[in-house]
Amino acid sequence: MERNISTQAVVLSVRRFGELHKAVTLLSPELGLVDAIIFGGRKGKKTALAPLFSISEMQIYHNPVKNEYSVVEAVSSFVPMAITEDLACTYTAAFFCEIIAKSPSDEPFQTFSLICDALRALEQKPQNRKRITASFIWKLMQISGTACDLESCPVCDRPYAEDETLFFSNPMGVPCCKSCSDSEYLVLLPGSRRYLRHTMPMSFNEAVSVEINAAAEDRIFRYMLRWASIFAQSPLKTLKELSTFS
């Protein structure tokens, strides 16, 4: 691997590293998830380098001996303003970043494009926060190959009726018909299933533009948050805070 790397990256997390430096977790379409150091990032000229949730063209140095990365330069094409001024949006963006950090993808280019689109949508239309969140989770599951079959039960293979409510199979970790379910933790109503089925072939931005009423939006939002906790397969720190704004 080259020592000097040019790549786009989104900043998923920022934390202190010693007295003068800061550490960042990045998502790059070429490198995937990367932990890197910004030397001098807590004082001086580099304090504004690579802020949280920003998207930048970065120059990264790779030390092959220690297998460590450091950010040399970053020119941001997106720095959130509305997101960081609204607590609900801040937690929403943090949730996007945490679930990606805890669910490494085999398709970093698609995941990178998704979170960039989601952050920009959240910045431009924070009032659509719930719809953006639901669409983000749904598209992330499609990228990972874990999106469920909305046409027929994965346990018994019976096609669903158009007005059928779906329940959940814990052994398989998927929605299913009531006869095959062993849990009512996740209940997908017919209208919500139609919305997910309708938006499934769409791009993220197309899906977010589909108008739904506030009650339906809230139901889908709550459903997808529950599904996200299963998808991540580990506790999500941001999920509790995000749920308080539902």
mmCIF file of C-alpha atoms in Angstrom:
data_model
loop_
_atom_site.group_PDB
_atom_site.id
_atom_site.type_symbol
_atom_site.label_atom_id
_atom_site.label_comp_id
_atom_site.label_asym_id
_atom_site.label_seq_id
_atom_site.Cartn_x
_atom_site.Cartn_y
_atom_site.Cartn_z
ATOM 1 C CA MET A 1 0.000 0.000 0.000
ATOM 2 C CA GLU A 2 1.160 3.512 -0.793
ATOM 3 C CA ARG A 3 2.432 5.595 2.118
ATOM 4 C CA ASN A 4 0.698 8.754 0.848
ATOM 5 C CA ILE A 5 -2.976 8.250 0.068
ATOM 6 C CA SER A 6 -5.492 10.665 -1.420
ATOM 7 C CA THR A 7 -9.083 9.750 -0.663
ATOM 8 C CA GLN A 8 -12.474 11.129 0.211
ATOM 9 C CA ALA A 9 -13.620 10.388 3.736
ATOM 10 C CA VAL A 10 -16.427 11.145 6.158
ATOM 11 C CA VAL A 11 -15.535 11.695 9.822
ATOM 12 C CA LEU A 12 -17.527 9.236 11.936
ATOM 13 C CA SER A 13 -16.031 10.087 15.333
ATOM 14 C CA VAL A 14 -13.518 12.438 16.940
ATOM 15 C CA ARG A 15 -11.758 11.920 20.277
ATOM 16 C CA ARG A 16 -8.728 13.305 22.103
ATOM 17 C CA PHE A 17 -5.374 11.599 21.721
ATOM 18 C CA GLY A 18 -2.907 12.824 24.298
ATOM 19 C CA GLU A 19 -2.622 16.515 25.123
ATOM 20 C CA LEU A 20 -2.076 17.880 21.626
ATOM 21 C CA HIS A 21 -3.554 15.433 19.166
ATOM 22 C CA LYS A 22 -6.910 13.952 18.217
ATOM 23 C CA ALA A 23 -7.961 10.608 16.829
ATOM 24 C CA VAL A 24 -10.655 10.176 14.189
ATOM 25 C CA THR A 25 -12.535 7.258 12.728
ATOM 26 C CA LEU A 26 -13.038 7.705 8.994
ATOM 27 C CA LEU A 27 -15.041 5.964 6.316
ATOM 28 C CA SER A 28 -13.349 6.039 2.932
ATOM 29 C CA PRO A 29 -14.702 4.456 -0.264
ATOM 30 C CA GLU A 30 -11.224 3.071 -1.003
ATOM 31 C CA LEU A 31 -9.999 2.185 2.491
ATOM 32 C CA GLY A 32 -13.233 1.378 4.314
ATOM 33 C CA LEU A 33 -13.126 2.093 8.054
ATOM 34 C CA VAL A 34 -9.871 3.681 9.196
ATOM 35 C CA ASP A 35 -8.663 4.994 12.548
ATOM 36 C CA ALA A 36 -6.234 7.876 12.084
ATOM 37 C CA ILE A 37 -4.381 10.484 14.144
ATOM 38 C CA ILE A 38 -4.365 14.222 13.490
ATOM 39 C CA PHE A 39 -1.111 15.336 15.068
ATOM 40 C CA GLY A 40 -1.498 18.768 16.616
ATOM 41 C CA GLY A 41 -5.250 18.487 16.049
ATOM 42 C CA ARG A 42 -6.230 19.906 19.427
ATOM 43 C CA LYS A 43 -4.215 23.118 19.214
ATOM 44 C CA GLY A 44 -3.096 25.516 16.529
ATOM 45 C CA LYS A 45 -4.001 25.489 12.851
ATOM 46 C CA LYS A 46 -5.206 21.884 12.767
ATOM 47 C CA THR A 47 -8.007 22.252 15.328
ATOM 48 C CA ALA A 48 -10.493 22.875 12.508
ATOM 49 C CA LEU A 49 -9.197 19.960 10.438
ATOM 50 C CA ALA A 50 -11.734 17.149 9.807
ATOM 51 C CA PRO A 51 -14.631 18.153 12.105
ATOM 52 C CA LEU A 52 -17.220 15.562 13.120
ATOM 53 C CA PHE A 53 -19.694 14.557 10.361
ATOM 54 C CA SER A 54 -17.673 16.447 7.725
ATOM 55 C CA ILE A 55 -16.885 15.075 4.268
ATOM 56 C CA SER A 56 -13.430 15.912 2.946
ATOM 57 C CA GLU A 57 -10.816 15.198 0.334
ATOM 58 C CA MET A 58 -7.966 13.965 2.525
ATOM 59 C CA GLN A 59 -4.262 13.380 2.323
ATOM 60 C CA ILE A 60 -3.491 10.444 4.606
ATOM 61 C CA TYR A 61 -0.075 9.054 5.500
ATOM 62 C CA HIS A 62 0.209 5.326 6.127
ATOM 63 C CA ASN A 63 3.058 4.009 8.278
ATOM 64 C CA PRO A 64 3.440 0.407 7.057
ATOM 65 C CA VAL A 65 5.744 -0.591 9.928
ATOM 66 C CA LYS A 66 3.216 0.298 12.642
ATOM 67 C CA ASN A 67 0.225 0.029 10.286
ATOM 68 C CA GLU A 68 -0.915 3.446 11.475
ATOM 69 C CA TYR A 69 -2.632 6.259 9.604
ATOM 70 C CA SER A 70 -2.392 10.003 10.089
ATOM 71 C CA VAL A 71 -4.321 12.813 8.427
ATOM 72 C CA VAL A 72 -1.940 15.296 6.833
ATOM 73 C CA GLU A 73 -4.475 17.571 5.144
ATOM 74 C CA ALA A 74 -8.227 17.737 4.631
ATOM 75 C CA VAL A 75 -10.269 20.015 2.380
ATOM 76 C CA SER A 76 -13.925 19.761 3.382
ATOM 77 C CA SER A 77 -16.710 19.739 0.801
ATOM 78 C CA PHE A 78 -19.364 19.399 3.514
ATOM 79 C CA VAL A 79 -19.320 20.737 7.070
ATOM 80 C CA PRO A 80 -22.634 20.462 8.952
ATOM 81 C CA MET A 81 -24.161 23.587 10.446
ATOM 82 C CA ALA A 82 -27.877 22.851 10.890
ATOM 83 C CA ILE A 83 -27.106 19.354 12.187
ATOM 84 C CA THR A 84 -24.859 20.550 14.992
ATOM 85 C CA GLU A 85 -27.289 23.316 15.987
ATOM 86 C CA ASP A 86 -30.154 20.847 16.561
ATOM 87 C CA LEU A 87 -29.783 18.220 19.289
ATOM 88 C CA ALA A 88 -32.113 15.695 17.632
ATOM 89 C CA CYS A 89 -30.211 15.996 14.345
ATOM 90 C CA THR A 90 -26.864 15.697 16.149
ATOM 91 C CA TYR A 91 -27.964 12.421 17.738
ATOM 92 C CA THR A 92 -29.342 11.269 14.388
ATOM 93 C CA ALA A 93 -26.037 11.898 12.609
ATOM 94 C CA ALA A 94 -24.156 10.239 15.483
ATOM 95 C CA PHE A 95 -26.451 7.227 15.130
ATOM 96 C CA PHE A 96 -25.654 6.967 11.398
ATOM 97 C CA CYS A 97 -21.941 7.034 12.189
ATOM 98 C CA GLU A 98 -22.115 4.565 15.076
ATOM 99 C CA ILE A 99 -24.071 1.898 13.218
ATOM 100 C CA ILE A 100 -21.656 2.107 10.274
ATOM 101 C CA ALA A 101 -18.642 1.928 12.603
ATOM 102 C CA LYS A 102 -20.082 -1.157 14.319
ATOM 103 C CA SER A 103 -21.193 -2.876 11.115
ATOM 104 C CA PRO A 104 -18.203 -2.941 8.749
ATOM 105 C CA SER A 105 -19.345 -3.320 5.159
ATOM 106 C CA ASP A 106 -17.918 -5.309 2.282
ATOM 107 C CA GLU A 107 -19.173 -2.471 0.073
ATOM 108 C CA PRO A 108 -17.451 0.657 1.476
ATOM 109 C CA PHE A 109 -18.115 2.693 -1.671
ATOM 110 C CA GLN A 110 -21.887 2.173 -1.402
ATOM 111 C CA THR A 111 -21.857 2.756 2.369
ATOM 112 C CA PHE A 112 -19.819 5.934 1.909
ATOM 113 C CA SER A 113 -22.258 7.240 -0.710
ATOM 114 C CA LEU A 114 -25.202 6.407 1.563
ATOM 115 C CA ILE A 115 -23.937 8.236 4.642
ATOM 116 C CA CYS A 116 -22.890 11.241 2.551
ATOM 117 C CA ASP A 117 -26.395 11.430 1.084
ATOM 118 C CA ALA A 118 -27.964 10.961 4.522
ATOM 119 C CA LEU A 119 -25.898 13.695 6.175
ATOM 120 C CA ARG A 120 -26.599 16.141 3.355
ATOM 121 C CA ALA A 121 -30.326 15.346 3.467
ATOM 122 C CA LEU A 122 -30.361 15.856 7.236
ATOM 123 C CA GLU A 123 -28.551 19.179 6.868
ATOM 124 C CA GLN A 124 -30.923 20.431 4.173
ATOM 125 C CA LYS A 125 -34.223 19.153 5.603
ATOM 126 C CA PRO A 126 -33.918 18.457 9.340
ATOM 127 C CA GLN A 127 -37.723 18.364 9.559
ATOM 128 C CA ASN A 128 -37.577 15.071 7.631
ATOM 129 C CA ARG A 129 -35.288 13.513 10.253
ATOM 130 C CA LYS A 130 -37.466 10.444 10.900
ATOM 131 C CA ARG A 131 -37.954 9.630 7.220
ATOM 132 C CA ILE A 132 -34.237 10.135 6.554
ATOM 133 C CA THR A 133 -33.360 7.812 9.436
ATOM 134 C CA ALA A 134 -35.766 5.073 8.328
ATOM 135 C CA SER A 135 -34.526 5.279 4.728
ATOM 136 C CA PHE A 136 -30.899 5.205 5.883
ATOM 137 C CA ILE A 137 -31.408 2.008 7.906
ATOM 138 C CA TRP A 138 -33.395 0.363 5.095
ATOM 139 C CA LYS A 139 -30.758 1.167 2.464
ATOM 140 C CA LEU A 140 -27.910 0.087 4.758
ATOM 141 C CA MET A 141 -29.596 -3.282 5.216
ATOM 142 C CA GLN A 142 -29.973 -3.636 1.456
ATOM 143 C CA ILE A 143 -26.271 -2.877 0.956
ATOM 144 C CA SER A 144 -25.334 -5.488 3.569
ATOM 145 C CA GLY A 145 -27.686 -8.088 2.096
ATOM 146 C CA THR A 146 -29.772 -8.352 5.280
ATOM 147 C CA ALA A 147 -32.950 -6.658 4.014
ATOM 148 C CA CYS A 148 -35.923 -8.943 4.493
ATOM 149 C CA ASP A 149 -38.269 -10.507 1.944
ATOM 150 C CA LEU A 150 -41.460 -8.441 1.940
ATOM 151 C CA GLU A 151 -43.300 -10.689 -0.506
ATOM 152 C CA SER A 152 -43.381 -14.071 1.238
ATOM 153 C CA CYS A 153 -42.612 -15.605 4.626
ATOM 154 C CA PRO A 154 -38.960 -16.762 4.813
ATOM 155 C CA VAL A 155 -39.942 -19.567 7.217
ATOM 156 C CA CYS A 156 -42.863 -21.266 5.424
ATOM 157 C CA ASP A 157 -42.517 -19.629 1.952
ATOM 158 C CA ARG A 158 -46.185 -18.628 1.878
ATOM 159 C CA PRO A 159 -46.827 -15.412 -0.097
ATOM 160 C CA TYR A 160 -48.099 -12.608 2.082
ATOM 161 C CA ALA A 161 -51.571 -11.194 1.586
ATOM 162 C CA GLU A 162 -51.620 -7.522 0.637
ATOM 163 C CA ASP A 163 -53.198 -6.485 3.964
ATOM 164 C CA GLU A 164 -51.181 -8.907 6.140
ATOM 165 C CA THR A 165 -49.336 -7.771 9.275
ATOM 166 C CA LEU A 166 -45.839 -9.240 9.715
ATOM 167 C CA PHE A 167 -44.378 -10.439 12.997
ATOM 168 C CA PHE A 168 -40.876 -11.723 13.783
ATOM 169 C CA SER A 169 -38.860 -14.936 13.926
ATOM 170 C CA ASN A 170 -36.056 -14.720 16.496
ATOM 171 C CA PRO A 171 -34.226 -17.877 15.314
ATOM 172 C CA MET A 172 -33.989 -16.501 11.767
ATOM 173 C CA GLY A 173 -33.805 -12.837 12.759
ATOM 174 C CA VAL A 174 -36.340 -11.757 10.122
ATOM 175 C CA PRO A 175 -39.974 -10.648 9.799
ATOM 176 C CA CYS A 176 -42.369 -13.487 9.042
ATOM 177 C CA CYS A 177 -46.050 -14.419 9.083
ATOM 178 C CA LYS A 178 -47.878 -14.691 12.403
ATOM 179 C CA SER A 179 -48.001 -18.513 12.265
ATOM 180 C CA CYS A 180 -44.201 -18.732 12.070
ATOM 181 C CA SER A 181 -43.427 -15.978 14.566
ATOM 182 C CA ASP A 182 -42.247 -16.346 18.138
ATOM 183 C CA SER A 183 -42.154 -12.631 19.017
ATOM 184 C CA GLU A 184 -44.245 -9.491 18.759
ATOM 185 C CA TYR A 185 -41.222 -7.262 19.376
ATOM 186 C CA LEU A 186 -41.297 -6.189 15.727
ATOM 187 C CA VAL A 187 -44.724 -5.785 14.156
ATOM 188 C CA LEU A 188 -44.823 -4.463 10.592
ATOM 189 C CA LEU A 189 -48.236 -3.130 9.605
ATOM 190 C CA PRO A 190 -49.490 -3.458 5.999
ATOM 191 C CA GLY A 191 -49.078 0.250 5.187
ATOM 192 C CA SER A 192 -45.500 0.293 6.477
ATOM 193 C CA ARG A 193 -44.675 -2.836 4.490
ATOM 194 C CA ARG A 194 -46.074 -1.240 1.332
ATOM 195 C CA TYR A 195 -43.892 1.830 1.909
ATOM 196 C CA LEU A 196 -40.724 -0.257 2.409
ATOM 197 C CA ARG A 197 -41.563 -2.402 -0.615
ATOM 198 C CA HIS A 198 -42.259 0.695 -2.720
ATOM 199 C CA THR A 199 -38.984 2.408 -1.793
ATOM 200 C CA MET A 200 -36.804 -0.699 -1.945
ATOM 201 C CA PRO A 201 -35.680 -0.286 -5.597
ATOM 202 C CA MET A 202 -35.223 3.472 -5.243
ATOM 203 C CA SER A 203 -32.054 5.374 -4.480
ATOM 204 C CA PHE A 204 -31.782 6.878 -0.995
ATOM 205 C CA ASN A 205 -32.668 10.374 -2.204
ATOM 206 C CA GLU A 206 -35.643 9.097 -4.182
ATOM 207 C CA ALA A 207 -36.909 7.172 -1.140
ATOM 208 C CA VAL A 208 -36.614 10.208 1.143
ATOM 209 C CA SER A 209 -38.644 12.275 -1.328
ATOM 210 C CA VAL A 210 -41.658 9.914 -1.053
ATOM 211 C CA GLU A 211 -44.243 11.769 1.013
ATOM 212 C CA ILE A 212 -46.042 9.950 3.843
ATOM 213 C CA ASN A 213 -48.232 11.243 6.636
ATOM 214 C CA ALA A 214 -46.756 11.986 10.059
ATOM 215 C CA ALA A 215 -48.325 8.983 11.785
ATOM 216 C CA ALA A 216 -47.034 6.525 9.180
ATOM 217 C CA GLU A 217 -43.622 8.172 9.222
ATOM 218 C CA ASP A 218 -43.431 7.783 12.996
ATOM 219 C CA ARG A 219 -44.447 4.103 12.857
ATOM 220 C CA ILE A 220 -41.829 3.284 10.224
ATOM 221 C CA PHE A 221 -39.183 5.285 12.099
ATOM 222 C CA ARG A 222 -39.819 3.369 15.347
ATOM 223 C CA TYR A 223 -39.875 0.034 13.513
ATOM 224 C CA MET A 224 -36.564 0.675 11.752
ATOM 225 C CA LEU A 225 -34.869 1.799 14.979
ATOM 226 C CA ARG A 226 -35.784 -1.525 16.574
ATOM 227 C CA TRP A 227 -34.543 -3.377 13.536
ATOM 228 C CA ALA A 228 -31.282 -1.404 13.625
ATOM 229 C CA SER A 229 -30.488 -2.747 17.089
ATOM 230 C CA ILE A 230 -30.816 -6.288 15.711
ATOM 231 C CA PHE A 231 -28.851 -5.460 12.563
ATOM 232 C CA ALA A 232 -25.891 -3.984 14.508
ATOM 233 C CA GLN A 233 -25.616 -7.129 16.698
ATOM 234 C CA SER A 234 -24.186 -4.988 19.509
ATOM 235 C CA PRO A 235 -25.543 -2.219 21.762
ATOM 236 C CA LEU A 236 -25.831 1.182 20.096
ATOM 237 C CA LYS A 237 -25.073 4.021 22.512
ATOM 238 C CA THR A 238 -26.878 6.589 20.374
ATOM 239 C CA LEU A 239 -30.086 4.571 20.072
ATOM 240 C CA LYS A 240 -31.423 5.462 23.523
ATOM 241 C CA GLU A 241 -30.835 9.200 22.989
ATOM 242 C CA LEU A 242 -32.298 9.070 19.506
ATOM 243 C CA SER A 243 -35.410 7.285 20.773
ATOM 244 C CA THR A 244 -36.132 10.127 23.199
ATOM 245 C CA PHE A 245 -36.764 12.398 20.210
ATOM 246 C CA SER A 246 -39.248 10.028 18.555
#
